[in-house]
Each structure stands twice: as structure tokens, then as C-alpha cells.
CSV table of C-alpha atoms in Angstrom, one decimal:
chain,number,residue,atom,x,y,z
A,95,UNK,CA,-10.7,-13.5,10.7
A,96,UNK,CA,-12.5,-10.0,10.6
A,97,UNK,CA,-10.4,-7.6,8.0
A,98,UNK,CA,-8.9,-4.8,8.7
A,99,UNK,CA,-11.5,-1.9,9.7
A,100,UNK,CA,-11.3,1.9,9.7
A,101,UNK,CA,-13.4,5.0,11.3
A,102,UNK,CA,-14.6,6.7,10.0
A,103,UNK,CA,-15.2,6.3,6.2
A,104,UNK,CA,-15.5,9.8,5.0
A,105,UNK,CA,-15.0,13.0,6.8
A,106,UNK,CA,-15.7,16.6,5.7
A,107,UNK,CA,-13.4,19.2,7.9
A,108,UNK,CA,-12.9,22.8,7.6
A,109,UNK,CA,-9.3,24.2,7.2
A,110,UNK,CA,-7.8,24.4,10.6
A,111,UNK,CA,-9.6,22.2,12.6
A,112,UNK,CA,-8.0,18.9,13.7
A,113,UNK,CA,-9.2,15.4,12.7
A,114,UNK,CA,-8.5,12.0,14.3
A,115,UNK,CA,-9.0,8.5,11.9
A,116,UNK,CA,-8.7,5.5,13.8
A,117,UNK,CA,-7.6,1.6,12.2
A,118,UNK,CA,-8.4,-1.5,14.0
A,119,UNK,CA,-5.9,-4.3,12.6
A,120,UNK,CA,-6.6,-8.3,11.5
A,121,UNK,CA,-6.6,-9.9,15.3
A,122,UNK,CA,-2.8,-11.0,15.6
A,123,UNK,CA,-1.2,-8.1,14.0
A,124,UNK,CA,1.0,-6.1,15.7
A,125,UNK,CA,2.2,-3.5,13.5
A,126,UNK,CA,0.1,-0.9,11.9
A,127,UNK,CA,0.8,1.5,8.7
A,128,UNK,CA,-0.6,4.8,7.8
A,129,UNK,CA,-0.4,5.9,4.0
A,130,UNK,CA,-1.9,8.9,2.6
A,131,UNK,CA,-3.0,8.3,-1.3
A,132,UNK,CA,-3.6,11.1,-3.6
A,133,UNK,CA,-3.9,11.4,-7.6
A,134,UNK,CA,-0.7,13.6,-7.8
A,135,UNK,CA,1.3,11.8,-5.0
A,136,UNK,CA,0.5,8.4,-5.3
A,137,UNK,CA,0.8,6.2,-1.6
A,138,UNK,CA,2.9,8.1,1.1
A,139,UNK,CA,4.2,6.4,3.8
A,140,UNK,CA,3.2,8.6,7.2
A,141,UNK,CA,4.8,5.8,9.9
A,142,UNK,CA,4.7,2.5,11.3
A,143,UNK,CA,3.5,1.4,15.4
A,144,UNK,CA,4.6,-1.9,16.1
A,145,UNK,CA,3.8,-3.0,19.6
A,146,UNK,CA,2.8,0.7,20.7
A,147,UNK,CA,6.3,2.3,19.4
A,148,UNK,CA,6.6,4.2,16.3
A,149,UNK,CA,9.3,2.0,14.3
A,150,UNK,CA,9.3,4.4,10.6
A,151,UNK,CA,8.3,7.7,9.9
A,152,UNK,CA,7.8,8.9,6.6
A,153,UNK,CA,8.8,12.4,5.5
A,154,UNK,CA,5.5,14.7,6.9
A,155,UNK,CA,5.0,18.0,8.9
A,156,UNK,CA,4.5,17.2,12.5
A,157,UNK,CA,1.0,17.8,12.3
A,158,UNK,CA,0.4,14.3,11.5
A,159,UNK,CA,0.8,11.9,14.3
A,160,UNK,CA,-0.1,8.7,15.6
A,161,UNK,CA,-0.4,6.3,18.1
A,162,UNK,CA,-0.8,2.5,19.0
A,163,UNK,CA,-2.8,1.1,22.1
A,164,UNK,CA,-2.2,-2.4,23.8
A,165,UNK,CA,-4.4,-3.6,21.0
A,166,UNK,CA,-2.8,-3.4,18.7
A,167,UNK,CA,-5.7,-0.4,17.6
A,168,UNK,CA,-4.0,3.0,16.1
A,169,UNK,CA,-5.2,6.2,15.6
A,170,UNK,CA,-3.5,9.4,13.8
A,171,UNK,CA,-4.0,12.8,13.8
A,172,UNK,CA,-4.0,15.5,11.7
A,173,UNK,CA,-4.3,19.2,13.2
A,174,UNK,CA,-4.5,22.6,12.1
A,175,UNK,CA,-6.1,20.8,8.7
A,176,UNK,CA,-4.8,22.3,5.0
A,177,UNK,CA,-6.9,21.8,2.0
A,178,UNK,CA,-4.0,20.0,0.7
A,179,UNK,CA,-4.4,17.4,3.2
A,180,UNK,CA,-7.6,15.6,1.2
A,181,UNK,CA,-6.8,12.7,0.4
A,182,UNK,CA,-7.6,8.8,1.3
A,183,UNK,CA,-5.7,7.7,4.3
A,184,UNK,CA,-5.4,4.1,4.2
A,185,UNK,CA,-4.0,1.5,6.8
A,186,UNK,CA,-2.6,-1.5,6.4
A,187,UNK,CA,-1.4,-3.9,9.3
A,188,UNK,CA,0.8,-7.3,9.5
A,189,UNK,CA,2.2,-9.3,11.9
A,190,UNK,CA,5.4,-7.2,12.5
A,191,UNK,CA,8.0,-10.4,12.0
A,192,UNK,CA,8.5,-12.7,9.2
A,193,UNK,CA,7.4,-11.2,5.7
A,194,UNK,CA,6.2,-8.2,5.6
A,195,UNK,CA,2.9,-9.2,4.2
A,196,UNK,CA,0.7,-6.5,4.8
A,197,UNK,CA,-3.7,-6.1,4.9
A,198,UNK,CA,-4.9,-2.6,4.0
A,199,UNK,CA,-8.2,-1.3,5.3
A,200,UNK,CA,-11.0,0.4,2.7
A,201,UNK,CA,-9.5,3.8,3.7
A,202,UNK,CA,-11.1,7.1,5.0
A,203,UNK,CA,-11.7,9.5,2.8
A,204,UNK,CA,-10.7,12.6,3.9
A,205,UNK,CA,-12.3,16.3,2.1
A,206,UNK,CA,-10.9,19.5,3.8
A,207,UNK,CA,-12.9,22.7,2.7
B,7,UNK,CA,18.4,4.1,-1.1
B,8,UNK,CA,15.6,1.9,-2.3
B,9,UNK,CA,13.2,2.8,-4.8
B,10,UNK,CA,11.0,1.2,-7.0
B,11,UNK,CA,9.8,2.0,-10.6
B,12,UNK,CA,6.3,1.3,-12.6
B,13,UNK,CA,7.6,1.8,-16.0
B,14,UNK,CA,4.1,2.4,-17.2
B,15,UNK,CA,1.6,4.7,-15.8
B,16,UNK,CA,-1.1,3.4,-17.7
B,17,UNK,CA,-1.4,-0.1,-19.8
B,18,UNK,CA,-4.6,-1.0,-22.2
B,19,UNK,CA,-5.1,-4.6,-23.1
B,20,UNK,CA,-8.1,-6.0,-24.9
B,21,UNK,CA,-10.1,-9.0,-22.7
B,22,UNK,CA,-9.0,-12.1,-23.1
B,23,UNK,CA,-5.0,-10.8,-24.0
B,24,UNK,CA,-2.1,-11.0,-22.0
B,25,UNK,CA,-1.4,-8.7,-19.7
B,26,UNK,CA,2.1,-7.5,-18.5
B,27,UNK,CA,2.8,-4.5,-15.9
B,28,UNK,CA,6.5,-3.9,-15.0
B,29,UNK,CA,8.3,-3.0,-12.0
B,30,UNK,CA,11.8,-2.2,-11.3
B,31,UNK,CA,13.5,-2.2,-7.8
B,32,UNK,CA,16.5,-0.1,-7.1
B,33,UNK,CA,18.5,-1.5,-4.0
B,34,UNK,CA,21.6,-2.8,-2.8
B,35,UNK,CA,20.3,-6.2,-1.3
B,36,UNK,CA,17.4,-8.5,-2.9
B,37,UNK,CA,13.9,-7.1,-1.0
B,38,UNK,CA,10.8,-8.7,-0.2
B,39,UNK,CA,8.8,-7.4,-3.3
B,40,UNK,CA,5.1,-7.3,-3.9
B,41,UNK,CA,1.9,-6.6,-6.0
B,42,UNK,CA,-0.9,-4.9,-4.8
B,43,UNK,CA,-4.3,-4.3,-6.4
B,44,UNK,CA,-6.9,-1.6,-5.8
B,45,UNK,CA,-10.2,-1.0,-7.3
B,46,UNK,CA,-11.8,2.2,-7.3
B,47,UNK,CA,-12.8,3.3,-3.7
B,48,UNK,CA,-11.4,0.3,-2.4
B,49,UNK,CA,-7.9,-0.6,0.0
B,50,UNK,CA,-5.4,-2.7,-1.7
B,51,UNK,CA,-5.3,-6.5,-2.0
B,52,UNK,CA,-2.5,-8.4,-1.9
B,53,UNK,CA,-2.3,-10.4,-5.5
B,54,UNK,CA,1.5,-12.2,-4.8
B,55,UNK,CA,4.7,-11.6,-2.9
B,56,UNK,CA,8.3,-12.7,-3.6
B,57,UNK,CA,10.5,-13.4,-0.2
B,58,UNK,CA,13.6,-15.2,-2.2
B,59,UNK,CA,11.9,-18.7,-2.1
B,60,UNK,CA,10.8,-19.5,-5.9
B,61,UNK,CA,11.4,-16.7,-8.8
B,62,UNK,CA,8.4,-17.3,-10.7
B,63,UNK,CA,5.8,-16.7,-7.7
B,64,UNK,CA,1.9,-17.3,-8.6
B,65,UNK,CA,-1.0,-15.4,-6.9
B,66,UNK,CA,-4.6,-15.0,-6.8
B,67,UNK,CA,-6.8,-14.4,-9.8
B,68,UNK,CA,-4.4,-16.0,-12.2
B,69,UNK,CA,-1.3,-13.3,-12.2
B,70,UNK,CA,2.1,-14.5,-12.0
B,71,UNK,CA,5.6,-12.4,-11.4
B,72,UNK,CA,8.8,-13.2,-12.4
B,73,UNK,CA,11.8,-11.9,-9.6
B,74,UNK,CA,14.7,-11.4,-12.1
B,75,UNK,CA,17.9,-10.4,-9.8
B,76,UNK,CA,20.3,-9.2,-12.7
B,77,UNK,CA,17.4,-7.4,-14.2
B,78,UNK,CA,16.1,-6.1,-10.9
B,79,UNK,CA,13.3,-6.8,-12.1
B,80,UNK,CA,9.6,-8.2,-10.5
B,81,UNK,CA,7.2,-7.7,-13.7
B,82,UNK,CA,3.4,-8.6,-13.1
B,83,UNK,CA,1.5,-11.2,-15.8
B,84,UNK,CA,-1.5,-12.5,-16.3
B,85,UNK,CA,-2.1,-14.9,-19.9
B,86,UNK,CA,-5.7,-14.0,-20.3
B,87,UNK,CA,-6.9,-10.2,-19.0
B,88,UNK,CA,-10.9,-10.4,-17.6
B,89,UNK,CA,-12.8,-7.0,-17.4
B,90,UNK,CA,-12.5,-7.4,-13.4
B,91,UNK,CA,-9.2,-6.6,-13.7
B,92,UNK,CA,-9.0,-3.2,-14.7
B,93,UNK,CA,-8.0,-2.1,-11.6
B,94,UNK,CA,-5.1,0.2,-10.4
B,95,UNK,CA,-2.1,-1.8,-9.4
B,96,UNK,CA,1.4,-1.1,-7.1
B,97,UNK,CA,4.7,-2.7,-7.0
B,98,UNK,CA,6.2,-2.8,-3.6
B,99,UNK,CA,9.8,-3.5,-2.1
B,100,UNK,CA,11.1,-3.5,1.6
B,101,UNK,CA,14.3,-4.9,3.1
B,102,UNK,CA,13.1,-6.7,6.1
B,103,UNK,CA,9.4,-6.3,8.1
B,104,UNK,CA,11.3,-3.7,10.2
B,105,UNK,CA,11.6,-1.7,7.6
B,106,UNK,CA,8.7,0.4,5.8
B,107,UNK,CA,7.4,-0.7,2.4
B,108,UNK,CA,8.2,1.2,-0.5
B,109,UNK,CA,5.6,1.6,-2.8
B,110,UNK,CA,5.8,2.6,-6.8
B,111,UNK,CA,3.2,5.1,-8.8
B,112,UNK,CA,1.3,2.4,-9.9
B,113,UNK,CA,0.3,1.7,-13.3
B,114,UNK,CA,-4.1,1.8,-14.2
B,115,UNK,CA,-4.9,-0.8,-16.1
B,116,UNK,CA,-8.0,-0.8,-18.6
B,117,UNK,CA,-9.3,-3.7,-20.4
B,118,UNK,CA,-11.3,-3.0,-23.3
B,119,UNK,CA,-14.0,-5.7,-24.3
């Protein structure tokens, strides 16, 4: 089975624009993770879509969202873009039941200037 | 609420010595509990889970952890340490696969030749 794959790898935005990073899960999987990962912060947990519904949400400003398609593909969304939002923003998707055994993606890699 | 600790942010081990990176787990129920590894510019693997089967759980590339209930404890081991594994590695706990993953600081391990 093909890993799980995300879009792009690196980005370079200015402050205030908007940005959209999109995760294809392992073929099966129907839940989908977003974590942001800095030096200072360590992993965040930004939310969960299982099945197209967001089932956790982590403790960010509503500028970051997301969404799920019939898929099982998600994409977030980060607008009005702060330099403090650089970071690596990785996904991670499992099956949704059972364990929570979960496959991260190689990240994108997110620079705001 | 649940929380997990990495004692150590950073351990260094000579090649070829053991290796031991804790984690402790703060919750009222026994978790599904996990160790990740990430190399630099990479996602994170999963090396072992525990999932209240077998305390002593093995995983890939020769690391072992040991789920101690009274000790709430889910430390990480590995007899012999191998210059591939200097690496940056995360303990993680979660209730049920409903619920999101709670991930500790991680601890960066070096391995000096």
C-alpha cells in the first residue's frame, strides 16, 4: 500500500495571505490528523476528520480549518498567515476503529515571511 | 485530563550501549500508548504500540517498552544503540481511536561512535 502523501512539500507565504496543504491517507483509512510541529511547541494537535466530520479539535484560532472529502483526502487551511505560523504541518491517518495506530505523512514545511 | 511526560529532553548514549528513553502517562484509565520515531526532515514512524494485550511489547529495529500500570509508566529500550538511531523520538497516549492522541516533547537522542 502507497504511504501516506502530502502537497505540497514546502511553501513560502507572505504574512496575510491564506495557504491550503492537502494529505492523501494509506487507501483504507478513514480518519485523518493534522499536527503542527515546531522547535518551541513540540506536536500540536489541530483536529481529526473521520468519515468527512470533524471528530477532535485541538486548541487553535479559527483560522485554521479543515476538511475531509468522500475519500477519505483532507485539506486545511490557514488564512490571514502570521509569521508564527511556520512550522511543519504533518498528517497522520488510521483506520478510525480499533487501535489507534496511526501513519504520518513527510510533512509540509511551512515558511511565512 | 491526560498527559504524558518525556522525562528527558535529551539522552546521549555511546554505539553499541543500551539505550533507555522514559515516558510517563497521566490518566484515569490504562490508554493505548505509543512510540514514535522521526528523523530529521522526516514524518514519524511508528516503532511499537501497547493496547493492554502483553506488557513487555517489541517493535521494529530492536526497541522494546515495558507498560508498567502502577508506575504509569511505558519507557522505551533498546540493548545495543546503532548510529541510525539518533533520531528524535515521542511517547503517545489516547483513550480510545475516537479520541485524539496525546503526544509528549519528545526526547533527541544522540549516539556518539
Amino acid at each position: 500500500k502507497a504511504g501516506v502523501t502530502q502537497t505540497p512539500r514546502y511553501l513560502i507565504k507572505t504574512r496575510g495571505q491564506q495557504v491550503t496543504l492537502s494529505c492523501s491517507p494509506i487507501s483504507g483509512h478513514r480518519s485523518v490528523s493534522w499536527y503542527q510541529q515546531t522547535p518551541g511547541q513540540g506536536l500540536q494537535f489541530l483536529f481529526e476528520y473521520f468519515s468527512e466530520t470533524q471528530r477532535n479539535k485541538g486548541n487553535f484560532p479559527g483560522r485554521f480549518s479543515g476538511r475531509q472529502f468522500s475519500n477519505s483526502r483532507s485539506e486545511m487551511n490557514v488564512s490571514t498567515l502570521e509569521l508564527g505560523d511556520s512550522a511543519l504541518y504533518l498528517c497522520a491517518s488510521s483506520e478510525g476503529t480499533g487501535v489507534k495506530e496511526q501513519y504520518f505523512g513527510p510533512g509540509t514545511r511551512l515558511t511565512v515571511t | 485530563a491526560q498527559s504524558v511526560t518525556q522525562l528527558d529532553s535529551h539522552v546521549s548514549v555511546s554505539e553499541g550501549t543500551p539505550v533507555l528513553l522514559r515516558c510517563n502517562y497521566s490518566s484515569s484509565y490504562s490508554p493505548s500508548l505509543f512510540w514514535y520515531v522521526q528523523h530529521p526532515n522526516k514524518g514519524l514512524q511508528l516503532l511499537l504500540k501497547y493496547t493492554s494485550a502483553a506488557t513487555l511489547v517489541k517493535g521494529i529495529n530492536g526497541f522494546e517498552a515495558e507498560f508498567k500500570k502502577s508506575e504509569t509508566s511505558f519507557h522505551l529500550t533498546k540493548p545495543s544503540a546503532h548510529m541510525s538511531d539518533a533520531a528524535e523520538y515521542f511517547c503517545g497516549a489516547t483513550k480510545t481511536s475516537y479520541d485524539k492522541v496525546i503526544f509528549g516533547p519528545g526526547t533527541s537522542l544522540s549516539v556518539i561512535p
